[in-house]
Coordinates of C-alpha atoms and ligand atoms in Angstrom, one line a residue:
M1 CA 11.6 -1.7 -19.5
S2 CA 14.3 -3.6 -21.6
S3 CA 13.3 -7.3 -22.9
T4 CA 16.2 -8.4 -21.0
E5 CA 14.3 -7.7 -17.5
I6 CA 11.4 -9.4 -18.7
N7 CA 13.1 -12.5 -19.7
A8 CA 15.0 -12.8 -16.5
T9 CA 11.7 -12.9 -14.5
A10 CA 10.0 -14.8 -16.5
S11 CA 12.4 -17.9 -16.6
E12 CA 13.0 -16.9 -13.0
T13 CA 9.7 -17.7 -12.3
T14 CA 9.3 -20.8 -14.1
R15 CA 12.2 -22.1 -12.0
E16 CA 10.1 -22.0 -9.3
D17 CA 8.0 -24.4 -11.1
I18 CA 10.5 -27.5 -11.4
P19 CA 8.3 -30.0 -9.2
L20 CA 6.2 -29.8 -12.7
K21 CA 8.9 -31.7 -14.2
S22 CA 8.7 -34.7 -11.9
G23 CA 5.2 -34.9 -13.4
T24 CA 3.7 -33.9 -9.7
K25 CA 2.2 -30.9 -10.8
Q26 CA 1.4 -28.9 -7.5
S27 CA -1.5 -27.4 -8.0
K28 CA -0.8 -25.2 -5.0
W29 CA 2.1 -23.4 -6.7
Y30 CA -0.9 -21.8 -9.1
S31 CA 0.8 -20.3 -11.7
C32 CA -0.6 -17.8 -14.5
S33 CA 1.4 -19.5 -17.1
D34 CA -0.3 -22.7 -16.3
E35 CA -3.6 -21.1 -17.9
C36 CA -2.2 -18.8 -20.6
L37 CA 1.1 -20.4 -21.8
T38 CA 1.3 -23.7 -22.8
G39 CA 3.0 -24.8 -19.9
S40 CA 5.4 -27.8 -21.1
K41 CA 7.0 -25.8 -24.5
F42 CA 7.4 -22.9 -22.0
I43 CA 9.5 -24.5 -19.2
N44 CA 11.6 -26.3 -22.0
I45 CA 12.7 -23.1 -23.5
A46 CA 13.0 -21.8 -19.9
F47 CA 15.4 -24.5 -18.9
G48 CA 18.1 -24.2 -22.2
T49 CA 18.5 -20.7 -21.3
L50 CA 18.4 -21.3 -17.4
T51 CA 22.2 -20.1 -16.5
V52 CA 22.2 -17.2 -18.5
V53 CA 18.9 -16.1 -16.8
I54 CA 20.5 -16.7 -13.3
T55 CA 23.2 -15.0 -14.1
I56 CA 21.1 -11.8 -15.6
A57 CA 18.8 -12.1 -12.6
L58 CA 21.6 -11.6 -10.2
L59 CA 23.0 -8.8 -12.0
I60 CA 19.6 -7.1 -11.8
Q61 CA 19.2 -7.8 -8.4
I62 CA 22.7 -6.1 -7.8
Y63 CA 22.0 -3.0 -9.8
Y64 CA 18.6 -2.4 -9.4
G65 CA 18.2 -2.9 -5.7
D66 CA 14.3 -2.1 -5.6
Y67 CA 13.6 -4.2 -8.4
Q68 CA 13.3 -7.8 -7.4
V69 CA 12.6 -11.4 -9.2
V70 CA 9.7 -12.7 -6.8
P71 CA 8.1 -15.8 -7.7
H72 CA 6.7 -16.5 -4.1
G73 CA 5.4 -13.5 -2.4
S74 CA 6.0 -9.7 -1.8
V75 CA 5.0 -7.3 0.7
A76 CA 5.7 -3.7 0.2
T77 CA 5.5 -1.0 3.2
D78 CA 7.5 2.0 4.6
S79 CA 10.1 0.1 7.1
L80 CA 11.9 -2.6 5.2
D81 CA 11.7 -4.3 8.9
C82 CA 8.2 -4.3 8.3
S83 CA 8.1 -5.5 4.5
R84 CA 10.9 -8.4 5.9
I85 CA 8.4 -9.5 8.7
G86 CA 5.6 -9.4 5.9
T87 CA 7.5 -12.0 4.0
Q88 CA 8.9 -13.7 6.7
I89 CA 5.0 -14.8 7.5
L90 CA 4.4 -15.7 3.7
K91 CA 7.6 -18.1 4.2
Q92 CA 6.1 -19.5 7.1
G93 CA 2.7 -20.4 5.2
G94 CA 0.8 -17.7 6.0
N95 CA -1.3 -16.2 3.1
A96 CA -1.2 -12.1 2.0
I97 CA -4.0 -11.3 4.6
D98 CA -1.7 -12.8 7.3
A99 CA 1.3 -10.7 6.2
A100 CA -0.7 -7.7 6.2
I101 CA -1.5 -8.1 9.4
A102 CA 1.9 -9.1 10.9
S103 CA 3.4 -5.8 8.6
T104 CA 0.6 -3.2 9.8
F105 CA 1.6 -4.3 13.7
C106 CA 5.3 -3.5 12.7
L107 CA 4.4 -0.2 11.1
A108 CA 2.9 0.8 14.6
V109 CA 6.3 0.1 16.2
A110 CA 8.4 1.7 13.2
T111 CA 6.5 4.4 11.9
P112 CA 4.5 5.8 15.3
H113 CA 4.2 9.2 13.5
L114 CA 1.9 7.5 10.7
T115 CA 0.1 4.3 12.5
G116 CA -0.2 3.0 15.8
L117 CA -2.6 0.4 17.9
D118 CA -5.3 3.3 18.1
A119 CA -5.1 4.0 14.5
E120 CA -7.7 3.5 11.9
G121 CA -8.0 1.2 8.5
Q122 CA -9.5 -0.2 5.6
I123 CA -8.2 -3.5 4.0
L124 CA -9.2 -4.2 0.6
I125 CA -9.3 -8.3 0.0
Y126 CA -9.2 -9.8 -3.4
N127 CA -8.3 -13.4 -5.0
H128 CA -7.5 -13.6 -8.4
R129 CA -8.4 -17.0 -9.1
T130 CA -12.2 -16.6 -8.2
R131 CA -12.0 -12.9 -9.5
L132 CA -15.3 -12.0 -7.1
L133 CA -15.5 -8.7 -6.3
P134 CA -13.1 -8.0 -3.5
N135 CA -14.3 -7.7 0.3
V136 CA -13.4 -4.4 2.4
I137 CA -13.0 -4.5 6.1
D138 CA -13.2 -1.0 7.3
F139 CA -12.2 -0.4 11.3
S140 CA -12.7 3.3 11.0
S141 CA -16.2 3.6 12.5
T142 CA -16.6 4.4 16.0
N143 CA -18.1 0.9 16.3
V144 CA -14.4 -0.5 17.0
L145 CA -13.9 1.7 20.0
S146 CA -13.6 -0.1 23.0
D147 CA -11.6 0.4 26.5
R148 CA -11.0 -3.1 26.1
M149 CA -8.8 -3.4 23.3
P150 CA -7.1 -0.9 21.0
R151 CA -9.0 0.2 17.6
L152 CA -6.2 -1.2 15.2
V153 CA -5.9 -4.3 17.6
L154 CA -9.8 -5.2 17.2
G155 CA -9.7 -4.2 13.6
L156 CA -6.7 -6.8 12.9
A157 CA -8.0 -9.4 14.9
Y158 CA -11.5 -9.0 13.2
V159 CA -9.7 -9.6 9.8
H160 CA -7.8 -12.5 11.5
Q161 CA -10.6 -14.0 12.4
Q162 CA -12.3 -13.8 8.7
Y163 CA -9.2 -14.4 6.8
G164 CA -6.3 -15.2 9.0
T165 CA -4.4 -19.0 8.7
L166 CA -1.5 -18.7 10.9
P167 CA -1.8 -18.3 14.7
W168 CA -2.5 -14.6 16.0
K169 CA 0.7 -15.2 18.1
K170 CA 2.9 -15.6 15.1
L171 CA 1.6 -12.3 13.5
I172 CA 2.6 -10.2 16.2
D173 CA 5.9 -11.7 17.9
P174 CA 8.1 -10.4 15.5
S175 CA 6.9 -7.0 15.9
A176 CA 6.9 -7.3 19.6
E177 CA 11.0 -8.3 19.3
L178 CA 11.5 -5.5 17.1
A179 CA 10.2 -3.1 19.4
D180 CA 12.5 -4.9 22.2
N181 CA 15.4 -4.8 20.0
G182 CA 15.0 -1.7 18.5
Y183 CA 14.5 -0.3 15.0
V184 CA 16.4 2.1 12.9
V185 CA 14.9 5.6 13.1
S186 CA 14.2 6.7 9.4
R187 CA 14.6 10.3 8.2
E188 CA 10.6 10.7 8.0
L189 CA 9.9 9.7 11.8
A190 CA 12.8 12.0 12.8
D191 CA 11.4 15.0 10.4
V192 CA 8.0 14.6 11.9
I193 CA 8.6 14.5 15.3
I194 CA 10.7 18.2 14.8
K195 CA 8.0 19.6 12.8
S196 CA 5.2 18.4 14.9
K197 CA 6.7 19.3 18.1
A198 CA 6.4 15.9 19.5
E199 CA 9.9 15.5 21.5
D200 CA 8.3 15.2 24.7
L201 CA 6.8 11.5 23.2
Y202 CA 10.0 10.2 21.8
G203 CA 12.6 12.6 22.5
R204 CA 14.3 14.2 19.6
L205 CA 15.6 11.3 17.4
E206 CA 18.4 11.3 15.0
P207 CA 17.9 9.5 11.6
G208 CA 19.7 5.8 11.8
Q209 CA 19.7 5.6 15.8
N210 CA 18.3 2.8 17.3
L211 CA 15.3 3.1 19.3
Q212 CA 13.8 0.6 21.7
H213 CA 10.4 0.6 22.7
K214 CA 10.0 -1.7 25.7
L215 CA 6.5 -0.6 27.0
L216 CA 5.0 -1.1 23.6
S217 CA 7.0 -4.4 23.0
N218 CA 5.5 -5.5 26.2
T219 CA 1.9 -4.4 25.2
L220 CA 2.3 -6.0 21.8
R221 CA 3.6 -9.7 23.8
T222 CA 0.4 -9.3 26.1
I223 CA -1.6 -8.8 23.0
G224 CA -0.1 -11.8 21.1
N225 CA -0.6 -13.8 24.3
I226 CA -4.4 -13.9 24.0
T227 CA -5.9 -16.8 23.0
E228 CA -7.8 -16.1 19.6
K229 CA -10.7 -17.6 21.6
E230 CA -10.8 -14.7 24.0
L231 CA -9.7 -12.1 21.3
Y232 CA -12.6 -12.9 19.0
S233 CA -14.8 -12.3 22.2
Y234 CA -13.9 -9.0 21.9
L235 CA -15.5 -8.7 18.6
D236 CA -19.1 -8.8 19.8
S237 CA -21.5 -6.9 17.7
A238 CA -21.4 -3.6 19.1
H239 CA -17.3 -3.7 18.4
Q240 CA -17.2 -5.0 15.0
P241 CA -15.7 -3.4 11.9
V242 CA -17.8 -2.6 8.9
Q243 CA -17.5 -5.5 6.5
S244 CA -18.5 -4.6 2.8
Q245 CA -17.9 -5.4 -1.0
G246 CA -15.7 -3.4 -2.8
I247 CA -16.9 -1.8 -5.9
K248 CA -15.6 -2.0 -9.7
S249 CA -15.3 0.5 -12.2
N250 CA -13.1 0.4 -15.7
F251 CA -10.5 2.5 -16.8
H252 CA -8.2 2.0 -19.6
N253 CA -9.0 -1.8 -20.1
Y254 CA -7.9 -2.3 -16.4
D255 CA -10.5 -3.1 -13.4
V256 CA -10.2 -0.7 -10.8
Y257 CA -11.6 -2.4 -7.3
V258 CA -12.1 0.3 -4.4
P259 CA -14.0 0.5 -1.2
S260 CA -17.2 2.3 -1.4
L261 CA -18.7 2.9 2.0
A262 CA -17.2 6.0 3.4
S263 CA -14.4 6.1 1.7
I264 CA -13.0 8.3 -1.6
G265 CA -13.7 5.1 -3.7
P266 CA -16.9 6.4 -5.4
I267 CA -15.3 9.9 -6.2
L268 CA -11.9 8.6 -7.1
L269 CA -13.9 6.5 -9.9
V270 CA -15.6 9.3 -11.0
N271 CA -12.2 11.5 -11.4
L272 CA -11.1 8.4 -13.3
R273 CA -13.9 8.3 -15.8
E274 CA -13.1 11.9 -16.4
I275 CA -9.8 11.4 -17.0
E276 CA -10.5 8.2 -19.6
E277 CA -12.8 10.6 -21.6
F278 CA -9.5 12.3 -23.1
N279 CA -8.5 8.9 -24.5
F280 CA -4.7 9.5 -23.7
T281 CA -2.0 7.5 -24.8
K282 CA 0.5 8.2 -22.9
I283 CA 1.8 10.4 -19.7
D284 CA 3.0 13.7 -21.1
I285 CA 2.3 17.5 -20.9
Q286 CA -1.2 17.2 -22.4
S287 CA -2.4 14.4 -20.2
N288 CA -0.7 15.9 -17.0
K289 CA -2.5 19.0 -17.4
A290 CA -5.9 17.6 -18.4
I291 CA -5.4 15.2 -15.2
V292 CA -4.6 18.4 -12.9
D293 CA -7.9 19.9 -14.6
S294 CA -10.2 17.1 -13.7
T295 CA -9.1 16.6 -10.4
L296 CA -9.7 20.3 -9.2
Y297 CA -12.9 20.3 -10.9
V298 CA -13.6 16.9 -9.1
Y299 CA -12.4 18.3 -5.6
Q300 CA -15.0 21.3 -6.2
E301 CA -17.6 19.5 -7.4
F302 CA -18.0 16.9 -4.8
N303 CA -16.7 19.3 -2.2
V304 CA -13.6 16.5 -1.2
N305 CA -12.3 18.7 1.1
D306 CA -15.1 19.8 2.9
K307 CA -16.3 15.8 3.5
F308 CA -12.8 14.2 3.8
H309 CA -9.8 15.2 5.9
E310 CA -6.6 14.1 4.8
G311 CA -4.8 12.2 7.7
T312 CA -1.8 10.2 8.1
S313 CA -1.4 7.2 5.8
T314 CA 0.9 4.1 5.8
S315 CA 0.2 1.0 3.2
V316 CA 0.9 -2.4 3.0
A317 CA 0.7 -4.0 -0.2
A318 CA 0.7 -7.7 -0.4
M319 CA 0.6 -11.0 -3.1
D320 CA 0.7 -14.2 -2.3
L321 CA 1.0 -17.8 -4.3
D322 CA -2.5 -18.5 -4.0
E323 CA -3.2 -14.9 -6.1
N324 CA -4.6 -13.2 -2.7
Y325 CA -4.0 -9.1 -3.2
V326 CA -4.4 -7.2 -0.4
S327 CA -3.7 -3.6 0.2
L328 CA -4.4 -2.6 3.7
V329 CA -4.1 1.3 4.5
T330 CA -3.9 2.7 7.9
G331 CA -3.4 5.8 9.7
M332 CA -4.6 8.5 12.0
Y333 CA -6.2 12.1 11.9
N334 CA -2.8 13.9 12.7
Y335 CA 0.9 13.0 13.0
F336 CA 1.1 10.9 16.0
G337 CA -2.6 11.3 16.8
S338 CA -3.8 13.6 19.5
G339 CA 0.0 13.3 21.0
E340 CA -1.1 11.3 24.0
M341 CA 0.8 8.8 24.9
T342 CA -0.9 5.6 27.1
L343 CA 0.6 3.6 29.5
H344 CA 0.8 0.8 27.3
G345 CA 3.3 2.8 24.8
Y346 CA 1.3 3.6 22.1
V347 CA -0.4 7.4 21.2
L348 CA -4.2 7.5 21.2
D349 CA -5.7 9.2 18.1
V350 CA -7.8 12.4 17.8
K351 CA -11.2 11.6 19.4
N352 CA -13.3 14.3 18.2
K353 CA -12.7 13.3 14.4
T354 CA -15.0 15.5 12.2
K355 CA -14.9 13.7 8.7
P356 CA -13.7 10.4 7.5
C357 CA -10.4 10.2 6.2
S358 CA -9.2 10.1 2.6
R359 CA -6.9 6.9 2.8
I360 CA -7.9 4.3 0.1
P361 CA -6.7 1.0 -0.3
I362 CA -6.9 0.0 -4.2
I363 CA -6.6 -3.2 -6.6
L364 CA -6.1 -3.0 -10.4
T365 CA -6.4 -6.2 -12.7
D366 CA -5.8 -6.3 -16.7
S367 CA -9.7 -6.8 -17.8
F368 CA -9.2 -8.7 -20.8
Y369 CA -5.7 -10.9 -19.9
I370 CA -6.1 -12.8 -16.9
C371 CA -1.9 -13.0 -16.5
G372 CA -1.9 -9.1 -17.7
K373 CA -1.2 -6.6 -14.9
R374 CA -2.3 -6.7 -11.3
M375 CA -1.7 -4.4 -8.6
A376 CA -2.3 -3.5 -5.4
F377 CA -1.2 -0.4 -3.6
G378 CA -2.9 2.1 -1.1
A379 CA -3.1 5.9 -1.1
N380 CA -3.9 9.1 0.4
G381 CA -6.5 11.5 -1.3
I382 CA -7.9 11.3 -5.1
A383 CA -4.9 13.5 -6.3
Q384 CA -2.3 10.8 -5.2
A385 CA -4.4 7.9 -6.4
S386 CA -5.5 9.2 -9.6
Q387 CA -2.2 10.5 -10.5
I388 CA -0.5 6.9 -9.7
I389 CA -3.3 5.1 -11.6
S390 CA -2.9 7.1 -14.4
N391 CA 1.2 6.6 -14.4
L392 CA 0.7 2.9 -14.4
V393 CA -2.1 2.1 -16.6
I394 CA -2.0 5.1 -19.3
G395 CA 1.8 6.0 -19.1
G396 CA 2.6 1.6 -18.8
Q397 CA 4.8 2.9 -16.0
N398 CA 6.5 0.0 -14.3
T399 CA 6.0 0.0 -10.4
T400 CA 9.4 2.4 -9.9
D401 CA 8.8 4.9 -12.1
G402 CA 4.8 5.2 -11.7
I403 CA 5.1 5.8 -7.6
E404 CA 8.1 7.6 -8.0
A405 CA 7.0 10.2 -10.5
P406 CA 6.3 13.4 -9.2
R407 CA 2.7 14.4 -7.9
F408 CA 0.8 17.5 -7.5
Y409 CA -1.6 18.2 -4.2
V410 CA -4.7 19.8 -3.8
L411 CA -4.6 21.7 -0.6
P412 CA -7.3 22.3 1.9
N413 CA -8.2 25.6 0.3
G414 CA -8.8 23.5 -3.3
T415 CA -5.5 25.1 -4.8
V416 CA -2.8 22.8 -6.4
A417 CA 0.5 22.6 -5.3
I418 CA 3.6 20.8 -6.1
E419 CA 6.6 19.2 -4.3
E420 CA 9.3 21.2 -3.2
A421 CA 11.9 18.4 -2.4
H422 CA 10.6 15.0 -4.3
L423 CA 12.8 14.1 -7.4
P424 CA 12.0 14.1 -10.2
R425 CA 10.2 17.1 -10.9
F426 CA 7.4 17.9 -13.2
S427 CA 8.5 19.3 -16.5
A428 CA 8.7 23.0 -17.1
D429 CA 5.9 23.0 -19.0
L430 CA 3.4 21.8 -16.4
I431 CA 4.8 24.1 -13.7
Q432 CA 4.1 26.4 -16.1
Y433 CA 0.7 25.7 -16.3
I434 CA 0.0 25.5 -13.0
K435 CA 1.7 28.9 -12.4
N436 CA -0.6 30.2 -15.0
I437 CA -4.0 29.3 -13.4
Y438 CA -2.9 30.9 -9.6
G439 CA -0.1 33.6 -10.7
K440 CA 2.3 31.6 -8.9
V441 CA 3.3 28.0 -7.9
L442 CA 2.8 26.6 -4.5
T443 CA 4.9 23.9 -2.9
V444 CA 4.5 21.5 -0.2
P445 CA 7.4 20.8 1.9
E446 CA 8.3 16.9 3.1
P447 CA 7.0 14.7 4.5
Y448 CA 4.9 13.6 1.4
Y449 CA 2.4 10.6 1.4
S450 CA 4.0 7.3 0.7
S451 CA 2.2 4.6 -1.7
N452 CA 3.8 1.2 -1.6
I453 CA 2.8 -1.3 -4.6
V454 CA 3.1 -5.1 -5.4
E455 CA 2.8 -6.2 -9.4
K456 CA 2.0 -9.1 -10.9
S457 CA 2.8 -9.6 -14.6
Q458 CA 2.2 -13.2 -15.8
D459 CA 3.8 -14.9 -13.1
D460 CA 6.5 -11.7 -12.5
L461 CA 6.3 -10.1 -9.4
S462 CA 7.9 -6.6 -9.0
S463 CA 7.2 -4.5 -6.0
H464 CA 8.3 -0.9 -4.8
S465 CA 8.0 1.1 -1.7
D466 CA 7.6 4.7 -2.3
S467 CA 10.9 6.5 -1.2
R468 CA 8.5 9.2 0.3
G469 CA 7.9 7.0 3.0
G470 CA 11.1 5.6 3.2
G471 CA 10.6 1.9 2.8
I472 CA 12.1 -0.7 0.8
A473 CA 10.0 -3.7 -0.3
S474 CA 10.8 -7.3 0.3
R475 CA 10.1 -10.8 -1.7
F476 CA 11.3 -14.2 -2.0
Ligands
NAG1 C1 11.2 1.0 -15.0 O1 11.4 1.8 -16.5 C2 12.7 2.5 -16.4 C3 12.5 3.5 -18.1 O2 11.0 3.8 -18.3 C4 13.9 1.7 -16.4 O3 15.0 2.9 -16.9 C5 14.0 1.4 -15.0 O4 15.1 0.5 -14.8 C6 12.7 0.5 -15.0 N1 12.7 -0.6 -13.6 C7 12.5 -1.6 -13.2 C8 12.7 -1.8 -11.6 O5 12.2 -2.1 -14.0
NAG2 C1 3.7 -14.5 26.9 O1 3.8 -15.7 27.0 C2 4.9 -16.1 27.4 C3 4.7 -17.6 27.2 O2 3.8 -18.3 26.2 C4 5.5 -15.8 28.5 O3 6.7 -16.2 28.6 C5 5.1 -14.2 28.5 O4 6.0 -13.7 29.9 C6 4.2 -13.9 28.0 N1 4.2 -12.5 28.0 C7 3.5 -11.5 28.2 C8 4.1 -10.2 28.2 O5 2.6 -11.8 28.9
NAG3 C1 -12.7 9.5 -26.8 O1 -13.4 8.2 -27.6 C2 -14.5 8.7 -27.8 C3 -15.2 6.8 -28.3 O2 -14.1 6.5 -29.4 C4 -15.0 9.5 -28.5 O3 -16.5 9.3 -28.7 C5 -14.6 10.7 -27.9 O4 -15.4 11.6 -28.4 C6 -13.2 10.9 -27.8 N1 -12.8 12.0 -26.6 C7 -12.1 12.7 -26.9 C8 -11.8 13.9 -26.0 O5 -11.2 12.9 -28.0
NAG4 C1 -10.6 18.1 19.0 O1 -10.1 18.9 20.6 C2 -8.6 19.3 20.3 C3 -8.2 18.8 21.6 O2 -8.2 17.9 22.1 C4 -9.0 20.8 20.1 O3 -7.8 21.2 20.0 C5 -9.5 20.7 18.6 O4 -9.7 22.0 18.0 C6 -10.8 19.8 18.6 N1 -11.6 19.7 17.3 C7 -12.7 19.9 16.8 C8 -12.7 19.8 15.4 O5 -13.4 20.1 17.5
NAG5 C1 -4.2 28.1 -0.4 O1 -3.7 27.9 0.6 C2 -2.0 28.1 0.5 C3 -1.3 27.3 1.8 O2 -2.0 27.2 2.6 C4 -1.6 29.4 0.4 O3 -0.3 29.9 0.0 C5 -2.6 29.9 -0.9 O4 -2.2 31.5 -0.8 C6 -3.9 29.8 -0.6 N1 -4.8 30.1 -2.0 C7 -5.8 30.8 -1.7 C8 -6.5 30.9 -3.3 O5 -6.6 31.0 -0.7

């Protein structure tokens, strides 16, 4: 990363701290620089170069559409509409949890192949001021099955009851409106409809076309109209998501937070420990080979493919001004779940699930510097999660490079495969290495699991939505 970009973001953030100048320090606007840097000196320097800095920041925004200067907050999802709905919620004073709820309802509209009102999921909620272990709310369990309310609604209602600040209705209405007015069909959605023969659900769609969904819109409006009192009454003890504390481990001087219960979290941490043993300092052919070896070993040793199912996955990453970091992953057992459409305009997920799914929310923070990098993202499977974490932490890659880097997959029969279509590709050396293991290189066709990330470093915020998911992050 060039130093111009770092300067631009740092100062842009300081500009947001202008109220400090009047002597009324707004404690609500917690800033990492309050703790890490000697405040006033830093601000004076920043003011001297303000004009230059704004120009540079604007140029960067023009040239790197994806890289943004974000002092307030950011939301990254598989759909630009849904990222925007999330940041609108932040703008209205909602916290990162409110934003994640609103964005997830939106994904139930815009990415119906991946998630929906009957989807399951997990949220990881961490606050970097208290730095306590994060909380996990898991609404994958059969507990959350009710004939009165779809599972995702119950799960998010519970999250809202525990952590939400804005009225429930405000979190749903934007998605009801999107379904009403229509959203732009993504290439991924159009592809999956063809590949999973789901034309009877949505018809054959063209990427870029506008798709309205009046039935779902009406369902969402009805759910939005439910008073919070009534809504929470559905969450009796028999219909509650499972709340637990996340677990923490250390990887190359980063704290790694993941869920424990019924998730791949604990096994992911084992793989990270295996990778850390090598003391790698960069991502190159050596470290990539070791990551392949270690991951294969861990899949085999822990029977990962027997224990977990790789269902669909779509992740929302969000951070707010109060240092709440959130990763919320939802999905179904298969694309379009069971393929059965309800009269309310959403598909039902598969009922006879035999294993828990492998999607996982992750938060990383620098173990030594409070204002070092802090990252929230979601992944699907140990292979994907381990590679992204290694890219970000060992490789020190920025959010774009860390997420867009090529990935290998571990197929259900335990062999390694690489992406057929995604760019950039692995180096020829690594491809040869994989070829040597199996005598040939297996490739997986699109679509690929996406991973969306928001990262803070000092007070700078950057975010990236994986091109594999077709989204764009939003920030303000
Ligand atoms: C990420 O880092 C690469 C260099 O490794 C650089 O080319 C790119 O511009 C950076 N992107 C952002 C968004 O900072
Ligand atoms: C939701 O409530 C609004 C007024 O608060 C009403 O106009 C609308 O018809 C209601 N919609 C549904 C689907 O219940
Ligand atoms: C990594 O570093 C540790 C501690 O310095 C050392 O004990 C270990 O042997 C190193 N591992 C490798 C593979 O070099
Ligand atoms: C689950 O049910 C579907 C039909 O609804 C069936 O095709 C599938 O084989 C079943 N799967 C298992 C694991 O029982
Ligand atoms: C594993 O599965 C892939 C894809 O289904 C197949 O091409 C490959 O031959 C299988 N490998 C083994 C060792 O069974």
